[in-house]
Amino acid sequence: MSAIPRTAPTPLAERPAWRALLEHHKKTGTLHLRDLFAADAGRGERLTLEAAGLYLDYSKNRITDETIALLMGLASECGLRERIAAMFSGEKINVTEGRAVLHVALRAPAGERMLLDGVDVVPEVQAVLARMTAFCDDVRSGSWRGHSGRPIRNVINIGIGGSDLGPVMAYEALRHYSRRDMTFRFVSNVDGTDFAEATRDLDPGETLFIVCSKTFTTLETLTNAHTAREWALRKLGDERAIRRHFVAVSTNAEEVAKFGIDPQNMFGFWDWVGGRYSMDSAVGLSTMLAIGPEGFRAMLAGFHAMDEHFRSAPFERNLPALMGLLSVWYNDFFGAQTAAVFPYDQYLKRFPAYLQQLTMESNGKHVTLTGAPVGVQTGPIYWGEPGTNGQHSFYQLIHQGTRLIPCDFIGFGKTLNPLGDHHNLLMANVFAQGEALAFGKTPEQVKAEGTPDWLVPHRVFEGNRPSSTFLLSELTPEALGKLVALYEHSVFTQGVIWQIDSFDQWGVELGKVLAKKIIGELEGSGPAPGSHDSSTTALMERYRKQQG
Ligand code: F6P
């Protein structure tokens, strides 16, 4: 069944549910969280949700019960239930690329059926997982040897975007579970410094490169992969060494073979897995090497638990749906331009960077599925840092600045590194930040502390700054899978409301094409007269002079 809407659906801003929310916002948008809590003693327990082992407190959001009801109405009116079903049933909902969106099949347990054009894709997924498992067992046990007979001690993933951000985030997040006698590094930037610094202290004879690229045509990745090849061959001196030191993760067997990687050493995936939705496919080979096949399967089970919850729970008890709708509420009705995500766990330090691609490459779109202007604001800018570091940097603006920035706090009941009272101090800060943002400090309170009048306005915290707090018990591979799937489906929910294609990324193309043209000109005789604007031409000429 085609997922391309034949006729333009009613523009979002004209939908009854949207209009009702606009009216509702006019009436309730200025309500203060202080008053909402004062009027409802049970709010902090009532506006919570527990599912798939995740606890969400969403009571410190600027909502009433009616807001939730209206947002649920919007979800129904925009066909969220039907769109979820379409995704899970392999419809080609990535309409501009004519592709299905089936990353949920990557974590479906063996035996479950997920159909694409009438064919069950789960056996293929499981077959790749089995090959990954055998390979990782060989490398981890030392039975896979480098060209000179030594075991692999270093793994370098070369990839960019979805072929890097997921692997590096997962490695950092699950470092506690990783092989500590192996080194894992990630090279993404075409800046030679990235490669040089990642390899400077490594022995090629003990190093395995994973060249990770869905298309196997990405300029940055191919450039780094060729440099890696030269680096390895310089020391190992024999083309046959490539077989033992290079593996590929890709959908493009032809290009992999052209590069010189043995097809036996290629782990495949499929065009129905978007790059930013691929960390649980073969793209996660480095993750599996680090934490082992069992850990990887546990992560997949976490993803799957959240998938099942998203697919089946009613919207008012559905974590990703609720998160996505709250995001729309702030983005479109309060005019919030950004959304902050603060994991209070050092291991999640790359989680915000990972989310930036997931959210912004997915929902940074200006037209609907039928090509009409969306007519409302889409994808907010996601950003964040692990707590508590951000508190001593940019939290000032969140507390007392002029912008509204909804925040997600992510904390864990137990730490993986119990050291004195560190964890209590860390978590005390999660709770304190949410409380301070919501309730602030009134002028009366500030005055009562003996503050001179002139200083009072500077010390007042308006409060009414929304946040959601996620509490999980411990950062395990399973918990990471749940968290990632939670944000994936929240992004999907937002995209459904905005009626956009959350799975294409045409916006990255123009820069790529221009860069290719400019490389030729920089390395040739310079820009031809009139081939660029005056600014670009002058910059290129200056650069060429600097190069001598
Ligand atoms: O340029 C954007 C992008 O296409 C991302 O969507 C993707 O994750 C990344 O490049 C890397 O692509 P590939 O895995 O094909 O090298």
Coordinates of C-alpha atoms and ligand atoms in Angstrom, one line a residue:
M1 CA 0.0 0.0 0.0
S2 CA 1.4 3.4 -0.9
A3 CA 2.0 5.7 1.9
I4 CA 2.1 8.8 -0.3
P5 CA -1.0 10.9 0.5
R6 CA -2.8 11.6 -2.7
T7 CA -4.4 14.8 -1.7
A8 CA -3.0 17.3 0.7
P9 CA -4.4 16.7 4.1
T10 CA -6.0 19.6 5.9
P11 CA -3.2 22.0 6.9
L12 CA -2.2 21.5 10.5
A13 CA -3.1 25.0 11.6
E14 CA -6.6 24.6 10.2
R15 CA -7.3 21.4 12.1
P16 CA -10.0 21.6 14.8
A17 CA -7.7 20.0 17.3
W18 CA -4.9 22.5 16.6
R19 CA -7.3 25.4 16.9
A20 CA -8.6 24.0 20.1
L21 CA -5.1 23.9 21.4
L22 CA -4.5 27.5 20.4
E23 CA -7.6 28.6 22.3
H24 CA -6.6 26.5 25.2
H25 CA -3.1 28.0 25.2
K26 CA -4.6 31.5 25.2
K27 CA -6.4 30.6 28.4
T28 CA -3.9 28.6 30.2
G29 CA -0.5 29.5 28.8
T30 CA 0.3 31.9 31.6
L31 CA -0.7 29.6 34.4
H32 CA 2.2 29.2 36.9
L33 CA 3.4 25.8 37.9
R34 CA 3.3 27.1 41.5
D35 CA -0.5 27.5 41.2
L36 CA -1.0 24.3 39.4
F37 CA 0.8 22.4 42.2
A38 CA -1.0 24.4 44.9
A39 CA -4.4 23.5 43.4
D40 CA -3.7 19.8 43.2
A41 CA -1.8 18.2 46.0
G42 CA -1.5 14.9 44.1
R43 CA -0.1 16.4 40.8
G44 CA 3.4 15.2 41.4
E45 CA 2.2 11.6 41.7
R46 CA -0.6 11.8 39.2
L47 CA 1.2 13.2 36.2
T48 CA 3.7 10.4 36.0
L49 CA 4.0 7.4 33.8
E50 CA 5.8 4.1 34.3
A51 CA 6.4 1.8 31.4
A52 CA 9.0 -0.7 30.2
G53 CA 11.1 0.0 33.3
L54 CA 11.2 3.8 32.8
Y55 CA 9.6 6.2 35.1
L56 CA 8.6 9.7 33.8
D57 CA 7.5 12.5 36.0
Y58 CA 5.9 15.1 33.7
S59 CA 4.1 17.0 36.4
K60 CA 6.5 20.0 36.1
N61 CA 5.2 20.7 32.6
R62 CA 3.0 23.7 31.8
I63 CA -0.1 21.6 31.2
T64 CA -3.5 20.8 32.7
D65 CA -5.5 17.7 32.3
E66 CA -7.3 19.5 29.5
T67 CA -4.0 20.1 27.7
I68 CA -3.3 16.4 27.7
A69 CA -6.8 15.6 26.5
L70 CA -6.4 18.1 23.6
L71 CA -2.9 16.8 22.7
M72 CA -4.3 13.3 22.6
G73 CA -7.1 14.6 20.3
L74 CA -4.5 16.1 18.1
A75 CA -2.6 12.8 17.9
S76 CA -5.8 11.0 16.9
E77 CA -6.8 13.6 14.4
C78 CA -3.3 13.5 12.8
G79 CA -3.6 9.7 12.5
L80 CA -0.8 8.8 14.9
R81 CA -2.3 5.3 15.5
E82 CA -2.5 4.6 11.8
R83 CA 1.0 6.0 11.1
I84 CA 2.5 3.7 13.8
A85 CA 0.7 0.8 12.3
A86 CA 2.0 1.8 8.8
M87 CA 5.6 2.0 10.1
F88 CA 5.4 -1.4 11.8
S89 CA 3.8 -3.1 8.8
G90 CA 6.5 -2.0 6.4
E91 CA 4.6 0.6 4.4
K92 CA 6.9 3.0 2.5
I93 CA 6.3 5.9 4.9
N94 CA 9.6 7.5 3.8
V95 CA 7.8 8.8 0.8
T96 CA 10.4 11.0 -0.7
E97 CA 12.9 8.1 -0.9
G98 CA 10.2 5.5 -1.5
R99 CA 11.4 3.4 1.4
A100 CA 9.9 1.5 4.3
V101 CA 11.1 2.5 7.8
L102 CA 11.6 -0.7 9.7
H103 CA 14.3 -0.1 12.2
V104 CA 11.9 -1.8 14.7
A105 CA 12.6 -5.1 12.8
L106 CA 16.3 -4.8 13.9
R107 CA 15.3 -5.6 17.5
A108 CA 12.4 -7.9 16.9
P109 CA 13.1 -11.2 18.6
A110 CA 13.8 -14.3 16.4
G111 CA 10.5 -15.8 15.5
E112 CA 8.6 -12.6 15.3
R113 CA 7.4 -11.7 11.8
M114 CA 7.8 -8.3 10.2
L115 CA 6.8 -8.0 6.6
L116 CA 8.2 -5.9 3.9
D117 CA 6.5 -6.4 0.5
G118 CA 5.1 -9.7 1.9
V119 CA 8.6 -11.0 2.9
D120 CA 9.5 -11.5 6.6
V121 CA 12.7 -9.5 7.2
V122 CA 13.4 -10.9 10.7
P123 CA 15.3 -14.0 9.6
E124 CA 17.7 -11.8 7.5
V125 CA 18.2 -9.6 10.5
Q126 CA 18.9 -12.6 12.7
A127 CA 21.3 -14.0 10.2
V128 CA 23.4 -10.8 10.2
L129 CA 23.3 -10.8 14.0
A130 CA 24.6 -14.4 14.0
R131 CA 27.5 -13.5 11.7
M132 CA 28.3 -10.5 13.9
T133 CA 28.2 -12.7 16.9
A134 CA 30.6 -15.2 15.4
F135 CA 33.0 -12.5 14.3
C136 CA 32.9 -10.7 17.7
D137 CA 33.5 -13.9 19.5
D138 CA 36.5 -14.6 17.3
V139 CA 38.0 -11.2 17.8
R140 CA 37.3 -11.1 21.6
S141 CA 38.7 -14.5 22.2
G142 CA 41.8 -13.8 20.2
S143 CA 41.2 -16.5 17.6
W144 CA 40.9 -13.8 14.9
R145 CA 44.5 -12.8 14.4
G146 CA 46.0 -9.8 12.7
H147 CA 48.2 -10.3 9.6
S148 CA 51.3 -10.8 11.7
G149 CA 49.6 -13.3 14.0
R150 CA 48.9 -11.0 16.9
P151 CA 45.4 -10.7 18.4
I152 CA 43.4 -7.5 17.8
R153 CA 43.6 -5.0 20.7
N154 CA 42.4 -1.9 19.0
V155 CA 39.2 -1.3 17.1
I156 CA 38.7 1.9 15.1
N157 CA 35.2 2.6 13.7
I158 CA 35.4 4.9 10.6
G159 CA 32.1 6.5 9.8
I160 CA 30.2 9.7 10.1
G161 CA 26.6 10.8 11.0
G162 CA 24.5 7.8 11.8
S163 CA 27.5 5.5 11.1
D164 CA 29.5 7.2 13.9
L165 CA 27.2 9.0 16.4
G166 CA 25.3 5.9 17.5
P167 CA 28.4 3.7 17.8
V168 CA 30.4 6.3 19.7
M169 CA 27.5 7.2 22.0
A170 CA 26.8 3.5 22.7
Y171 CA 30.5 2.8 23.4
E172 CA 30.7 5.6 25.9
A173 CA 27.4 4.8 27.4
L174 CA 28.2 1.1 27.9
R175 CA 31.9 1.5 28.7
H176 CA 31.3 0.0 32.1
Y177 CA 30.5 -3.3 30.3
S178 CA 33.2 -3.1 27.7
R179 CA 36.4 -5.0 27.3
R180 CA 38.9 -2.9 29.2
D181 CA 41.9 -4.6 27.6
M182 CA 40.8 -3.3 24.2
T183 CA 41.0 0.2 22.8
F184 CA 38.0 1.6 20.9
R185 CA 38.2 4.8 18.9
F186 CA 36.0 6.5 16.4
V187 CA 37.1 8.5 13.4
S188 CA 34.5 10.6 11.7
N189 CA 35.8 14.1 10.7
V190 CA 37.5 14.5 7.3
D191 CA 39.9 16.8 9.2
G192 CA 43.1 14.7 9.1
T193 CA 43.7 15.5 12.8
D194 CA 40.9 13.1 13.7
F195 CA 42.6 10.2 12.1
A196 CA 46.1 11.2 13.1
E197 CA 45.2 11.5 16.8
A198 CA 43.2 8.3 16.8
T199 CA 46.0 6.2 15.5
R200 CA 49.3 7.9 16.7
D201 CA 49.9 5.5 19.5
L202 CA 48.5 2.4 17.9
D203 CA 50.2 -0.6 16.3
P204 CA 48.6 -1.4 12.9
G205 CA 49.4 -5.1 13.6
E206 CA 46.9 -5.1 16.4
T207 CA 44.3 -2.8 14.9
L208 CA 41.0 -3.6 13.3
F209 CA 39.2 -0.9 11.2
I210 CA 35.5 -1.1 10.8
V211 CA 34.6 1.0 7.7
C212 CA 31.0 1.9 8.5
S213 CA 28.9 3.5 5.8
K214 CA 25.4 2.8 4.6
T215 CA 26.1 4.0 1.1
F216 CA 29.9 3.5 1.1
T217 CA 30.2 6.6 -1.0
T218 CA 30.5 9.2 1.8
L219 CA 33.4 11.5 1.2
E220 CA 34.6 11.8 4.8
T221 CA 34.4 8.0 5.5
L222 CA 36.0 7.0 2.2
T223 CA 38.8 9.5 2.6
N224 CA 39.5 8.3 6.2
A225 CA 39.3 4.6 5.1
H226 CA 41.9 5.1 2.3
T227 CA 44.2 6.9 4.8
A228 CA 43.7 4.0 7.2
R229 CA 44.6 1.6 4.4
E230 CA 47.8 3.4 3.6
W231 CA 48.6 3.7 7.4
A232 CA 48.2 -0.1 7.8
L233 CA 50.0 -1.1 4.7
R234 CA 53.0 1.2 5.5
K235 CA 53.7 -1.0 8.5
L236 CA 52.3 -4.3 7.4
G237 CA 53.6 -4.0 3.9
D238 CA 51.4 -6.6 2.3
E239 CA 48.0 -6.2 0.5
R240 CA 46.8 -9.5 2.1
A241 CA 46.9 -7.7 5.4
I242 CA 43.7 -5.9 4.5
R243 CA 41.7 -9.1 5.0
R244 CA 42.7 -9.3 8.6
H245 CA 42.5 -5.6 9.5
F246 CA 39.5 -4.2 7.6
V247 CA 35.8 -5.1 7.8
A248 CA 32.9 -3.2 6.4
V249 CA 29.4 -2.4 7.5
S250 CA 27.3 -1.3 4.6
T251 CA 24.3 -1.8 2.3
N252 CA 26.6 -1.4 -0.8
A253 CA 28.5 -4.7 -1.4
E254 CA 29.8 -3.5 -4.8
E255 CA 31.6 -0.4 -3.4
V256 CA 32.9 -2.4 -0.5
A257 CA 34.5 -4.9 -2.9
K258 CA 35.9 -2.0 -5.0
F259 CA 37.6 -0.7 -1.8
G260 CA 39.3 -4.0 -1.4
I261 CA 37.4 -5.4 1.6
D262 CA 36.6 -9.1 1.3
P263 CA 32.8 -9.6 1.0
Q264 CA 33.2 -12.3 3.7
N265 CA 34.2 -9.4 6.0
M266 CA 31.2 -7.3 5.2
F267 CA 28.2 -7.0 7.5
G268 CA 25.1 -5.8 5.7
F269 CA 22.0 -3.9 6.5
W270 CA 19.1 -2.6 4.4
D271 CA 17.8 0.5 2.8
W272 CA 14.8 0.4 5.2
V273 CA 17.2 1.4 8.0
G274 CA 17.9 5.1 8.2
G275 CA 21.4 6.1 9.1
R276 CA 20.3 7.8 12.3
Y277 CA 18.2 4.8 13.2
S278 CA 20.9 2.2 12.6
M279 CA 23.0 1.8 15.8
D280 CA 21.2 -1.4 16.6
S281 CA 22.0 -2.9 13.1
A282 CA 25.5 -4.1 12.0
V283 CA 26.4 -0.4 12.4
G284 CA 26.7 -1.5 16.1
L285 CA 29.5 -3.9 15.3
S286 CA 31.9 -1.8 17.4
T287 CA 29.3 -1.9 20.3
M288 CA 29.1 -5.7 20.1
L289 CA 32.9 -6.0 20.0
A290 CA 33.1 -3.8 23.1
I291 CA 30.3 -5.3 25.3
G292 CA 30.0 -8.7 23.7
P293 CA 27.1 -10.4 21.9
E294 CA 25.1 -11.0 25.0
G295 CA 25.2 -7.4 26.0
F296 CA 24.2 -6.3 22.5
R297 CA 21.2 -8.7 22.6
A298 CA 20.2 -7.2 25.9
M299 CA 20.3 -3.7 24.3
L300 CA 18.1 -5.0 21.5
A301 CA 15.7 -6.4 24.0
G302 CA 15.5 -2.9 25.6
F303 CA 14.7 -1.3 22.2
H304 CA 12.1 -3.9 21.6
A305 CA 10.4 -3.4 24.9
M306 CA 9.9 0.3 24.1
D307 CA 8.8 -0.6 20.6
E308 CA 6.1 -2.8 21.9
H309 CA 5.0 -0.2 24.4
F310 CA 4.8 2.5 21.7
R311 CA 2.9 0.2 19.4
S312 CA 0.3 -0.9 21.9
A313 CA -0.1 1.5 24.8
P314 CA -3.0 4.0 24.7
F315 CA -1.6 7.5 23.9
E316 CA -2.3 8.9 27.4
R317 CA -0.1 6.0 28.9
N318 CA 2.4 6.0 26.0
L319 CA 5.8 7.5 26.9
P320 CA 7.1 8.4 23.4
A321 CA 3.7 9.7 22.3
L322 CA 3.4 11.9 25.3
M323 CA 7.0 13.2 25.0
G324 CA 6.5 13.9 21.3
L325 CA 3.2 15.8 22.0
L326 CA 4.7 17.8 24.8
S327 CA 7.5 18.8 22.5
V328 CA 5.0 20.0 19.9
W329 CA 3.1 21.9 22.7
Y330 CA 6.2 23.9 23.6
N331 CA 7.6 24.3 20.1
D332 CA 4.4 25.5 18.4
F333 CA 2.3 27.0 21.2
F334 CA 4.9 28.5 23.5
G335 CA 7.3 29.3 20.6
A336 CA 10.2 27.4 22.3
Q337 CA 13.0 27.2 19.9
T338 CA 15.2 24.7 21.6
A339 CA 14.8 21.6 23.9
A340 CA 17.5 20.6 26.3
V341 CA 18.4 17.0 27.3
F342 CA 20.5 16.6 30.5
P343 CA 21.6 13.1 31.3
Y344 CA 22.9 13.0 34.9
D345 CA 25.3 10.2 34.1
Q346 CA 28.8 10.7 32.8
Y347 CA 28.6 7.6 30.6
L348 CA 25.8 9.4 28.6
K349 CA 28.1 12.3 27.7
R350 CA 27.6 11.7 24.0
F351 CA 23.8 11.2 24.2
P352 CA 22.9 14.8 23.4
A353 CA 25.2 14.8 20.4
Y354 CA 23.5 11.5 19.2
L355 CA 20.1 13.0 19.8
Q356 CA 21.0 16.1 17.7
Q357 CA 21.2 14.0 14.5
L358 CA 18.2 11.8 15.5
T359 CA 16.0 14.8 16.1
M360 CA 17.2 17.5 13.8
E361 CA 18.0 15.5 10.7
S362 CA 14.6 13.8 11.1
N363 CA 12.4 16.8 11.8
G364 CA 14.2 19.8 10.4
K365 CA 11.8 20.0 7.5
H366 CA 9.7 22.8 6.0
V367 CA 7.3 21.0 3.8
T368 CA 4.7 18.2 4.4
L369 CA 4.6 14.8 2.8
T370 CA 2.7 16.3 -0.1
G371 CA 5.2 19.1 -0.6
A372 CA 3.1 21.9 0.9
P373 CA 4.6 24.3 3.4
V374 CA 4.1 23.0 6.9
G375 CA 2.8 26.3 8.1
V376 CA 4.0 25.9 11.7
Q377 CA 7.4 25.6 13.3
T378 CA 8.9 22.1 13.1
G379 CA 11.9 20.5 14.7
P380 CA 13.2 22.3 17.8
I381 CA 17.0 22.5 18.3
Y382 CA 18.1 19.8 20.7
W383 CA 21.2 20.3 22.8
G384 CA 22.6 19.3 26.2
E385 CA 25.5 18.2 28.3
P386 CA 25.8 15.7 31.1
G387 CA 24.9 17.0 34.6
T388 CA 26.3 18.6 36.7
N389 CA 28.7 20.3 34.3
G390 CA 26.0 22.4 32.5
Q391 CA 24.9 23.9 35.8
H392 CA 28.1 25.8 36.1
S393 CA 27.9 27.0 32.5
F394 CA 24.6 27.7 30.7
Y395 CA 21.9 26.8 33.3
Q396 CA 21.9 30.5 34.3
L397 CA 20.2 31.3 31.0
I398 CA 17.6 28.5 31.5
H399 CA 16.8 29.8 35.0
Q400 CA 16.8 33.6 34.5
G401 CA 17.1 34.2 30.8
T402 CA 14.2 35.4 28.6
R403 CA 13.7 32.2 26.7
L404 CA 11.6 29.2 27.5
I405 CA 13.7 26.0 27.3
P406 CA 11.9 22.8 28.2
C407 CA 14.4 20.3 29.8
D408 CA 14.6 16.6 30.0
F409 CA 16.5 15.3 33.0
I410 CA 17.6 11.7 32.9
G411 CA 18.8 10.1 36.2
F412 CA 19.5 6.6 37.5
G413 CA 18.6 5.1 40.9
K414 CA 22.0 3.3 41.1
T415 CA 25.4 4.3 39.9
L416 CA 27.8 2.0 38.2
N417 CA 30.6 3.6 40.2
P418 CA 29.6 3.9 43.9
L419 CA 32.1 6.3 45.4
G420 CA 31.3 7.9 48.7
D421 CA 28.3 10.2 48.4
H422 CA 28.9 11.2 44.8
H423 CA 25.7 9.6 43.5
N424 CA 23.5 11.2 46.1
L425 CA 25.1 14.6 45.3
L426 CA 24.5 14.0 41.6
M427 CA 20.9 13.1 42.0
A428 CA 20.2 15.8 44.5
N429 CA 21.1 18.2 41.7
V430 CA 18.6 16.6 39.3
F431 CA 15.8 17.1 41.8
A432 CA 17.0 20.5 42.8
Q433 CA 17.2 21.8 39.2
G434 CA 13.7 20.6 38.4
E435 CA 12.3 22.2 41.5
A436 CA 14.2 25.5 41.0
L437 CA 13.1 25.7 37.4
A438 CA 9.4 25.1 38.2
F439 CA 8.9 27.1 41.4
G440 CA 11.7 29.6 41.3
K441 CA 12.0 32.2 44.1
T442 CA 9.5 35.1 44.5
P443 CA 10.5 38.7 45.3
E444 CA 8.9 38.2 48.7
Q445 CA 11.1 35.2 49.4
V446 CA 14.2 37.1 48.3
K447 CA 13.4 40.2 50.4
A448 CA 12.7 38.0 53.4
E449 CA 16.3 36.8 53.2
G450 CA 17.4 40.4 53.9
T451 CA 18.3 41.3 50.3
P452 CA 18.5 45.0 49.6
D453 CA 15.7 46.3 47.4
W454 CA 18.0 47.2 44.5
L455 CA 19.3 43.6 44.3
V456 CA 16.0 41.8 44.6
P457 CA 15.2 41.7 40.8
H458 CA 18.5 40.1 40.1
R459 CA 18.0 37.4 42.7
V460 CA 14.4 36.6 41.7
F461 CA 13.7 33.3 39.9
E462 CA 10.5 33.6 38.0
G463 CA 10.1 29.8 37.8
N464 CA 7.4 28.3 35.6
R465 CA 10.2 26.7 33.5
P466 CA 9.1 23.3 32.4
S467 CA 10.9 20.0 32.8
S468 CA 10.4 16.3 32.5
T469 CA 12.3 13.9 34.7
F470 CA 13.2 10.3 33.7
L471 CA 14.3 7.9 36.4
L472 CA 15.7 4.5 35.5
S473 CA 17.1 2.1 37.9
E474 CA 20.6 1.5 36.4
L475 CA 22.4 2.3 33.1
T476 CA 22.5 -1.2 31.5
P477 CA 22.6 -2.1 27.8
E478 CA 18.9 -2.8 28.1
A479 CA 18.2 0.6 29.6
L480 CA 20.2 2.3 26.9
G481 CA 18.1 0.5 24.2
K482 CA 14.9 1.7 25.9
L483 CA 16.1 5.3 26.1
V484 CA 17.1 5.5 22.5
A485 CA 13.9 3.9 21.3
L486 CA 12.0 6.3 23.4
Y487 CA 13.5 9.3 21.7
E488 CA 13.2 7.6 18.2
H489 CA 9.5 7.2 18.7
S490 CA 9.1 10.7 20.2
V491 CA 10.7 12.1 17.0
F492 CA 8.3 10.0 14.9
T493 CA 5.3 11.3 16.9
Q494 CA 6.3 14.9 16.3
G495 CA 6.9 14.2 12.6
V496 CA 3.4 12.7 12.3
I497 CA 1.8 15.7 13.8
W498 CA 3.7 18.0 11.5
Q499 CA 2.9 15.7 8.5
I500 CA 6.5 15.7 7.4
D501 CA 8.9 12.9 6.2
S502 CA 11.1 12.3 9.3
F503 CA 13.2 9.8 7.4
D504 CA 14.8 11.7 4.5
Q505 CA 17.6 14.2 4.7
W506 CA 17.6 16.2 1.5
G507 CA 18.9 19.2 3.3
V508 CA 22.4 17.7 3.5
E509 CA 22.8 17.3 -0.3
L510 CA 23.5 20.8 -1.5
G511 CA 26.6 21.4 0.7
K512 CA 28.0 18.0 -0.4
V513 CA 27.6 18.8 -4.1
L514 CA 29.2 22.2 -3.8
A515 CA 32.1 20.9 -1.7
K516 CA 32.9 18.4 -4.4
K517 CA 33.0 21.1 -7.0
I518 CA 35.1 23.4 -4.8
I519 CA 37.6 20.6 -4.0
G520 CA 38.4 20.4 -7.7
E521 CA 38.8 24.1 -8.0
L522 CA 41.0 24.4 -4.9
E523 CA 43.3 21.6 -6.2
G524 CA 43.1 22.9 -9.8
S525 CA 43.5 26.3 -11.2
G526 CA 41.1 28.0 -8.8
P527 CA 37.4 29.1 -9.2
A528 CA 36.5 30.0 -12.8
P529 CA 35.3 33.6 -13.1
G530 CA 31.6 33.9 -12.2
S531 CA 31.4 30.3 -10.9
H532 CA 30.7 31.4 -7.4
D533 CA 29.5 34.5 -5.6
S534 CA 32.1 37.2 -4.7
S535 CA 32.4 36.1 -1.1
T536 CA 33.0 32.4 -1.8
T537 CA 35.4 33.3 -4.6
A538 CA 37.4 35.7 -2.4
L539 CA 37.6 33.1 0.4
M540 CA 38.8 30.4 -1.9
E541 CA 41.5 32.7 -3.5
R542 CA 42.7 33.7 0.0
Y543 CA 42.9 30.1 1.0
R544 CA 44.9 29.2 -2.1
K545 CA 47.3 32.0 -1.3
Q546 CA 47.7 30.8 2.2
Q547 CA 48.5 27.4 0.8
G548 CA 51.2 28.9 -1.3
Ligands
F6P1 O1 25.0 13.4 5.2 C1 24.0 12.9 6.0 C2 24.1 11.4 6.0 O2 23.5 10.9 4.9 C3 23.4 10.8 7.3 O3 22.0 10.7 7.1 C4 24.1 9.5 7.4 O4 23.9 9.0 8.7 C5 25.5 10.0 7.2 O5 25.4 10.9 6.1 C6 26.5 8.9 6.8 O6 26.1 8.2 5.6 P1 26.8 6.8 5.3 O7 26.5 5.8 6.4 O8 26.1 6.4 4.0 O9 28.2 7.0 5.1

